[in-house]
Coordinates of C-alpha atoms in Angstrom, one line a residue:
M3 CA -13.3 -8.6 47.4
R4 CA -14.8 -11.0 44.3
R5 CA -12.6 -9.1 41.9
V6 CA -9.6 -9.5 44.2
L7 CA -10.5 -13.1 44.4
F8 CA -10.9 -13.4 40.4
R9 CA -7.9 -12.2 39.8
L10 CA -5.9 -14.8 42.4
G11 CA -8.1 -17.2 41.1
V12 CA -6.7 -16.6 37.3
V13 CA -2.9 -16.1 38.7
L14 CA -3.1 -19.4 40.4
V15 CA -4.8 -21.3 37.6
G16 CA -2.0 -20.0 35.0
A17 CA 0.6 -20.7 37.4
A18 CA -0.9 -24.4 37.9
L19 CA -1.2 -24.7 34.0
V20 CA 2.8 -23.4 33.5
L21 CA 3.8 -25.5 36.3
A22 CA 1.9 -28.6 34.6
L23 CA 3.6 -27.9 31.2
A24 CA 6.9 -27.5 32.6
A25 CA 6.5 -31.4 34.2
D26 CA 5.1 -32.6 30.7
Y27 CA 8.1 -30.8 28.9
R28 CA 10.5 -32.8 31.5
T29 CA 8.9 -36.6 31.3
G30 CA 9.9 -36.1 27.6
V31 CA 5.9 -36.5 26.2
Y32 CA 6.3 -34.3 23.8
G33 CA 8.9 -35.8 22.3
T34 CA 7.6 -39.6 21.8
V35 CA 5.6 -41.5 19.7
L36 CA 2.5 -40.4 21.3
A37 CA 3.4 -36.6 20.8
P38 CA 1.2 -35.8 18.2
Q39 CA -1.9 -37.0 20.6
A40 CA -0.7 -34.9 23.4
L41 CA -0.5 -31.8 21.1
L42 CA -3.8 -32.6 19.6
S43 CA -5.8 -33.1 22.9
A44 CA -3.9 -30.4 24.8
A45 CA -4.9 -28.0 22.0
A46 CA -8.8 -28.5 22.6
P47 CA -8.7 -27.1 26.2
V48 CA -6.9 -24.3 25.1
L49 CA -9.5 -23.2 22.7
A50 CA -12.1 -23.8 25.3
L51 CA -10.5 -21.5 28.2
S52 CA -10.3 -19.1 25.4
V53 CA -14.1 -19.0 25.0
G54 CA -14.5 -19.2 28.4
A55 CA -12.5 -16.1 29.0
V56 CA -14.1 -14.3 26.1
R57 CA -17.3 -15.4 28.0
R58 CA -16.1 -13.6 31.1
W59 CA -15.6 -10.2 29.5
R60 CA -17.7 -10.4 26.3
R61 CA -21.1 -12.2 27.3
I62 CA -21.0 -14.3 24.5
D63 CA -23.6 -17.0 24.2
P64 CA -23.7 -19.9 27.1
R65 CA -24.4 -22.3 24.6
L66 CA -21.0 -21.7 22.9
V67 CA -19.6 -22.2 26.2
A68 CA -20.8 -26.0 26.6
G69 CA -20.4 -26.8 23.0
A70 CA -16.3 -25.5 23.4
G71 CA -16.1 -27.7 26.7
A72 CA -18.1 -30.6 25.0
L73 CA -15.4 -30.1 22.1
A74 CA -12.7 -30.4 24.4
G75 CA -14.0 -33.3 26.4
A76 CA -14.7 -35.2 23.1
V77 CA -11.1 -34.2 21.7
S78 CA -9.6 -35.6 24.8
L79 CA -10.9 -38.9 25.0
G80 CA -10.6 -39.7 21.3
C81 CA -6.9 -38.8 21.9
S82 CA -6.8 -41.1 25.0
A83 CA -8.0 -44.0 22.5
W84 CA -5.5 -43.1 20.2
M85 CA -3.0 -42.9 22.7
H86 CA -3.9 -46.3 23.7
V87 CA -3.8 -47.8 20.3
T88 CA -0.4 -46.4 19.3
A89 CA 1.0 -47.7 22.5
G90 CA 0.0 -51.1 21.9
S91 CA 1.3 -51.5 18.3
P92 CA 4.6 -53.4 18.0
E93 CA 6.5 -50.3 16.5
A94 CA 6.1 -48.4 19.6
P95 CA 8.4 -48.4 22.3
A96 CA 7.9 -50.6 25.4
R97 CA 7.4 -47.7 28.2
H98 CA 4.5 -45.3 27.7
A99 CA 3.4 -45.5 30.9
D100 CA 4.8 -41.9 32.3
A101 CA 2.8 -40.2 29.3
Y102 CA 0.2 -38.6 31.8
T103 CA 0.0 -35.3 30.2
L104 CA -0.5 -33.0 33.4
F105 CA -1.0 -29.9 31.3
E106 CA -4.2 -31.3 29.5
I107 CA -5.3 -32.8 32.7
T108 CA -4.9 -29.3 34.4
A109 CA -6.8 -27.5 31.5
L110 CA -9.4 -29.7 31.2
I111 CA -10.5 -29.4 35.1
V112 CA -10.4 -25.4 34.4
V113 CA -12.2 -26.2 31.2
L114 CA -15.0 -28.2 33.5
V115 CA -15.2 -25.5 36.2
L116 CA -15.8 -22.9 33.3
T117 CA -18.7 -24.7 31.6
V118 CA -20.8 -26.0 34.6
R119 CA -20.4 -21.9 35.6
Y120 CA -21.1 -20.1 32.4
G121 CA -22.1 -22.9 30.0
A122 CA -26.2 -23.2 29.2
A123 CA -27.9 -25.7 32.1
L124 CA -29.2 -28.7 29.6
P125 CA -25.6 -28.7 26.9
A126 CA -23.4 -28.1 30.0
V127 CA -24.2 -31.7 31.8
G128 CA -23.0 -33.5 28.5
A129 CA -20.3 -31.3 28.2
S130 CA -19.5 -31.8 31.9
L131 CA -19.9 -35.7 31.5
L132 CA -17.0 -35.5 28.8
L133 CA -14.7 -33.8 30.7
C134 CA -15.2 -35.8 34.1
L135 CA -14.3 -38.8 31.8
A136 CA -11.7 -37.3 29.5
A137 CA -9.5 -35.9 32.9
V138 CA -10.0 -39.4 35.1
L139 CA -9.1 -41.4 32.2
R140 CA -6.2 -39.9 30.7
P141 CA -3.9 -41.3 33.2
V142 CA -4.7 -44.8 32.4
A143 CA -4.6 -44.1 28.9
V144 CA -1.4 -45.8 27.9
E145 CA -1.4 -48.4 30.6
A146 CA -3.1 -49.0 33.9
T147 CA -0.1 -49.3 36.1
E148 CA 0.3 -48.1 39.9
N149 CA 1.2 -44.9 39.6
S150 CA -1.2 -44.2 36.8
L151 CA -4.2 -45.4 39.0
V152 CA -3.0 -43.3 41.9
L153 CA -2.9 -40.2 39.6
A154 CA -6.3 -41.1 38.2
L155 CA -8.2 -41.4 41.9
L156 CA -5.9 -38.0 42.5
C157 CA -7.7 -36.6 39.0
T158 CA -11.3 -38.0 40.6
F159 CA -10.5 -35.8 43.4
A160 CA -9.9 -32.5 41.7
V161 CA -12.6 -33.1 39.3
C162 CA -15.3 -33.4 42.2
A163 CA -13.7 -30.6 44.0
G164 CA -13.8 -28.4 40.9
L165 CA -17.3 -29.8 40.2
T166 CA -18.6 -29.0 43.5
G167 CA -17.2 -25.4 43.5
A168 CA -18.7 -24.4 40.0
L169 CA -21.9 -25.8 40.8
V170 CA -22.2 -23.7 44.2
A171 CA -21.1 -20.6 42.0
R172 CA -23.7 -21.0 39.8
L173 CA -26.7 -21.5 42.4
A174 CA -25.3 -18.5 44.2
A175 CA -25.4 -16.4 40.9
A176 CA -29.0 -17.7 40.3
D177 CA -30.1 -17.3 43.7
R178 CA -28.3 -13.4 43.2
R179 CA -30.4 -13.0 39.9
R180 CA -33.7 -14.7 41.5
H181 CA -33.5 -11.9 44.3
A182 CA -32.8 -9.0 42.1
E183 CA -35.9 -9.8 40.3
Q184 CA -37.8 -10.3 43.3
V185 CA -36.1 -6.5 44.4
R186 CA -37.3 -5.2 40.5
L187 CA -40.4 -6.8 40.8
E188 CA -41.5 -5.4 44.2
Q189 CA -39.9 -2.1 43.7
R190 CA -42.7 -1.6 40.2
L191 CA -45.1 -2.6 42.7
T192 CA -44.1 -0.1 45.1
F193 CA -44.1 2.5 42.0
A194 CA -47.4 1.5 40.8
R195 CA -49.2 2.4 44.1
D196 CA -47.4 5.5 44.5
L197 CA -48.4 6.7 41.2
H198 CA -51.9 5.5 42.1
D199 CA -52.2 7.0 45.7
F200 CA -50.5 10.4 44.5
V201 CA -51.9 11.2 41.3
A202 CA -55.1 9.4 41.1
H203 CA -57.0 11.5 43.9
H204 CA -56.0 14.4 42.4
V205 CA -57.1 13.5 38.9
T206 CA -60.2 12.0 40.3
G207 CA -61.2 15.2 41.7
I208 CA -60.2 16.6 38.6
V209 CA -63.1 14.5 36.9
V210 CA -65.5 15.1 39.1
Q211 CA -65.0 18.9 39.4
A212 CA -65.3 18.7 35.6
Q213 CA -68.6 16.8 35.6
G214 CA -70.0 19.4 37.7
A215 CA -69.0 22.4 36.0
Q216 CA -70.8 20.6 33.0
V217 CA -74.2 20.3 34.9
V218 CA -74.2 24.1 36.1
A219 CA -72.7 25.7 33.1
A220 CA -75.9 26.4 31.3
S221 CA -77.9 27.7 35.2
D222 CA -75.1 29.5 36.5
P223 CA -72.0 30.3 34.6
Q224 CA -70.1 32.0 37.5
M225 CA -70.0 28.7 39.3
T226 CA -68.5 27.4 35.9
V227 CA -65.6 30.0 36.4
S228 CA -65.4 28.6 40.0
A229 CA -65.2 25.2 39.2
L230 CA -62.5 26.0 36.1
G231 CA -60.1 27.4 39.0
Q232 CA -60.8 24.7 40.5
I233 CA -59.8 22.2 38.2
E234 CA -56.8 24.2 37.3
G235 CA -55.6 24.4 41.3
A236 CA -56.4 20.4 41.5
A237 CA -54.4 20.0 38.3
S238 CA -51.3 22.2 39.7
A239 CA -51.5 19.9 42.8
A240 CA -51.6 16.9 40.6
L241 CA -48.5 18.2 38.8
R242 CA -46.8 19.0 41.7
A243 CA -47.3 15.4 43.5
L244 CA -46.1 13.8 40.2
R245 CA -42.9 15.6 40.2
H246 CA -42.7 15.1 44.2
M247 CA -42.9 11.4 43.2
V248 CA -40.3 11.3 40.3
S249 CA -37.7 13.0 42.8
G250 CA -38.3 10.6 45.1
L251 CA -37.6 7.9 42.6
R252 CA -34.5 9.6 41.7
T253 CA -33.3 10.3 45.1
A254 CA -34.1 8.6 48.5
A255 CA -36.3 11.4 50.1
P256 CA -39.7 9.4 50.6
L257 CA -42.2 10.1 48.4
V258 CA -45.2 10.3 51.0
P259 CA -44.9 13.5 53.2
A260 CA -43.1 13.5 56.0
G261 CA -46.0 11.9 58.5
E262 CA -47.2 14.9 60.0
A263 CA -50.8 15.3 61.1
K264 CA -51.5 19.0 59.0
H265 CA -51.2 16.9 56.0
L266 CA -53.8 15.0 56.8
R267 CA -55.8 17.4 58.4
A268 CA -55.7 19.5 55.2
L269 CA -56.2 16.4 52.5
V270 CA -59.7 16.2 54.4
A271 CA -60.3 20.0 54.6
T272 CA -59.7 20.2 50.9
F273 CA -62.1 17.0 50.2
A274 CA -65.4 17.9 48.5
L275 CA -67.6 16.0 46.2
R276 CA -69.8 16.8 43.1
G277 CA -72.6 18.4 45.4
G278 CA -70.1 20.2 47.6
G279 CA -70.7 18.1 50.4
P280 CA -67.2 17.9 52.7
A281 CA -65.6 15.4 54.9
R282 CA -65.5 15.2 58.6
L283 CA -62.2 14.7 60.8
E284 CA -62.4 13.7 63.9
E285 CA -59.2 13.1 66.1
E286 CA -58.5 11.0 69.3
G287 CA -55.5 10.9 71.2
P288 CA -52.3 12.5 70.5
V289 CA -52.1 12.6 67.0
D290 CA -49.1 15.2 66.4
S291 CA -47.1 12.7 68.4
L292 CA -47.6 9.7 65.9
P293 CA -44.1 8.5 64.5
T294 CA -43.7 9.0 60.9
A295 CA -44.6 5.8 59.0
P296 CA -47.7 5.1 60.7
M297 CA -48.8 8.5 60.0
A298 CA -47.6 8.0 56.5
A299 CA -49.5 4.9 56.0
V300 CA -52.7 6.6 57.7
H301 CA -52.3 9.5 55.1
R302 CA -52.4 7.1 52.2
V303 CA -55.3 5.4 53.6
T304 CA -57.3 8.0 53.6
M305 CA -56.3 9.6 50.3
E306 CA -57.2 6.2 48.4
S307 CA -60.6 6.3 50.3
L308 CA -61.2 9.8 49.9
T309 CA -60.7 9.5 46.2
N310 CA -62.9 6.0 46.0
V311 CA -65.6 8.1 47.4
R312 CA -65.4 10.6 44.5
K313 CA -65.4 7.9 42.0
H314 CA -68.2 5.3 43.5
A315 CA -70.4 7.8 45.7
P316 CA -69.7 11.1 44.4
D317 CA -73.8 11.8 46.0
S318 CA -72.8 10.9 49.4
R319 CA -74.2 13.3 52.2
H320 CA -72.1 12.3 55.1
V321 CA -67.9 11.5 54.8
S322 CA -66.3 11.1 58.2
V323 CA -62.7 10.2 58.8
V324 CA -62.0 9.1 62.6
L325 CA -58.6 9.1 63.2
R326 CA -57.9 7.0 67.0
V327 CA -54.4 6.9 68.6
L328 CA -53.9 3.8 70.7
P329 CA -51.1 2.8 73.2
R330 CA -49.5 0.5 70.3
S331 CA -51.5 1.3 67.2
V332 CA -53.0 4.0 65.1
E333 CA -56.6 3.1 63.9
I334 CA -58.5 5.2 60.9
D335 CA -62.0 4.9 60.0
I336 CA -63.4 6.4 56.7
T337 CA -67.1 6.1 56.0
N338 CA -69.6 7.2 53.9
D339 CA -73.2 6.5 52.0
L340 CA -73.1 3.6 50.0
P341 CA -74.2 4.5 46.3
E342 CA -77.5 3.7 45.4
A343 CA -76.7 1.0 43.2
G344 CA -75.3 -0.6 46.4
A345 CA -71.7 -1.3 47.1
P346 CA -68.5 -2.5 45.0
T347 CA -68.8 -6.0 44.8
A348 CA -64.6 -6.3 44.7
L349 CA -61.8 -4.6 46.0
G350 CA -60.4 -2.2 43.2
Y351 CA -56.6 -2.0 43.0
G352 CA -56.2 1.0 45.2
L353 CA -57.9 -1.0 48.0
V354 CA -55.6 -4.0 47.2
G355 CA -52.7 -1.8 47.2
L356 CA -53.9 -0.4 50.2
E357 CA -54.4 -3.8 52.2
E358 CA -51.1 -4.6 51.0
R359 CA -49.4 -1.8 52.6
V360 CA -51.1 -2.0 55.9
T361 CA -50.3 -5.5 56.3
A362 CA -46.7 -5.1 55.5
E363 CA -46.4 -2.9 58.6
G364 CA -48.2 -5.6 60.7
G365 CA -51.4 -4.0 60.7
V366 CA -55.4 -5.3 60.0
F367 CA -57.5 -3.8 56.9
R368 CA -60.8 -3.7 56.1
A369 CA -63.5 -2.4 53.3
G370 CA -66.6 -2.8 52.9
P371 CA -70.5 -2.1 54.1
D372 CA -70.7 -2.0 57.8
G373 CA -74.5 -3.1 57.9
G374 CA -75.7 0.5 58.3
G375 CA -75.9 1.7 54.9
R376 CA -72.4 3.2 54.9
W377 CA -69.2 2.0 53.1
R378 CA -66.4 1.5 55.9
V379 CA -62.8 1.7 55.1
H380 CA -60.9 0.5 58.9
A381 CA -57.0 0.3 59.1
R382 CA -55.1 -0.5 62.2
I383 CA -51.3 -0.1 62.4
P384 CA -49.0 -0.8 64.9
L385 CA -46.8 2.2 66.3
Q386 CA -43.7 -0.2 66.2
S387 CA -43.6 -2.6 62.9
A388 CA -42.0 -5.9 63.4
W389 CA -39.8 -5.9 60.3
R390 CA -38.9 -2.0 60.7
D391 CA -38.6 -1.7 64.2
G392 CA -37.1 -5.4 64.9
P393 CA -33.8 -6.5 66.1

């Protein structure tokens, strides 16, 4: 639709310029003593129109567009002053008030629109001022008569209309660019969270298992072989997760598993710490009937929390995951023993990303010591998100 409207506008502007040029030839302005000034002042906006057209298709420097507009306005004002001096000389004919040069006035208004729309911001301000003065003052350049003043008033209305339209188009384009940049930023943040959630969990498991293999290598080589097998399995899982994430970025496929409880059960069942301590999953309520989006968020919270347990509390003896399905929400609690040096004093990037994800769903997220010697991650996620299921 924008393309059709643009082409229609080009046709209308071209028709207006042709009609104005025909009117100027009919009045005979190019055959009078003012012909040199009229031809010179008409050439300047034509040059600026060419620059504006090139800017539309070749993306040239916006400062050049503003400079061409300023040059057209300055040349037109200079030619208007030259016309006034020439018309006032004793050698000039007595009747010059009809030398309005409608073609130049129309071209100046079009150049004004192009300058305000495509020109660089600061240079376009000065250029637009020159163009406005040039278009409004041209009808009274030779002589201020009743007809010329009426035409100057009409030119003022046309200039104001063109200026308003160009400003609206410029602001709309700036708003589209701002929105596109915001979307790109949100996508980058989403990609960063997905990369952390999918890959960091498996890579952390590889690191923990490699550390355990180094500890038992000297005393029990057979355990080392078993640890290497687990490391290979974790690396393969990380590779599969990375491929799944890349394929999700290339297509519209969801990056999170399809919101099924079996994925959460498998995640908790395969969790193991350096000393071999497992995690325990408790389910309350109809877990298998949870909607996809809340279950996917629960999966992310659990994955990040277990990853942090491996990183910061690998010697924990008790790791529990409690999933409760309530009438209007689902709650997930992950608790583990605090490390000997105490709990971390600040949230890492993973927990910050989880908080953003949960709050975006309209839920509540908390992470920190629970006062009983344990670290607790709690999230409550509504079954129907306001932004997702609202009107």
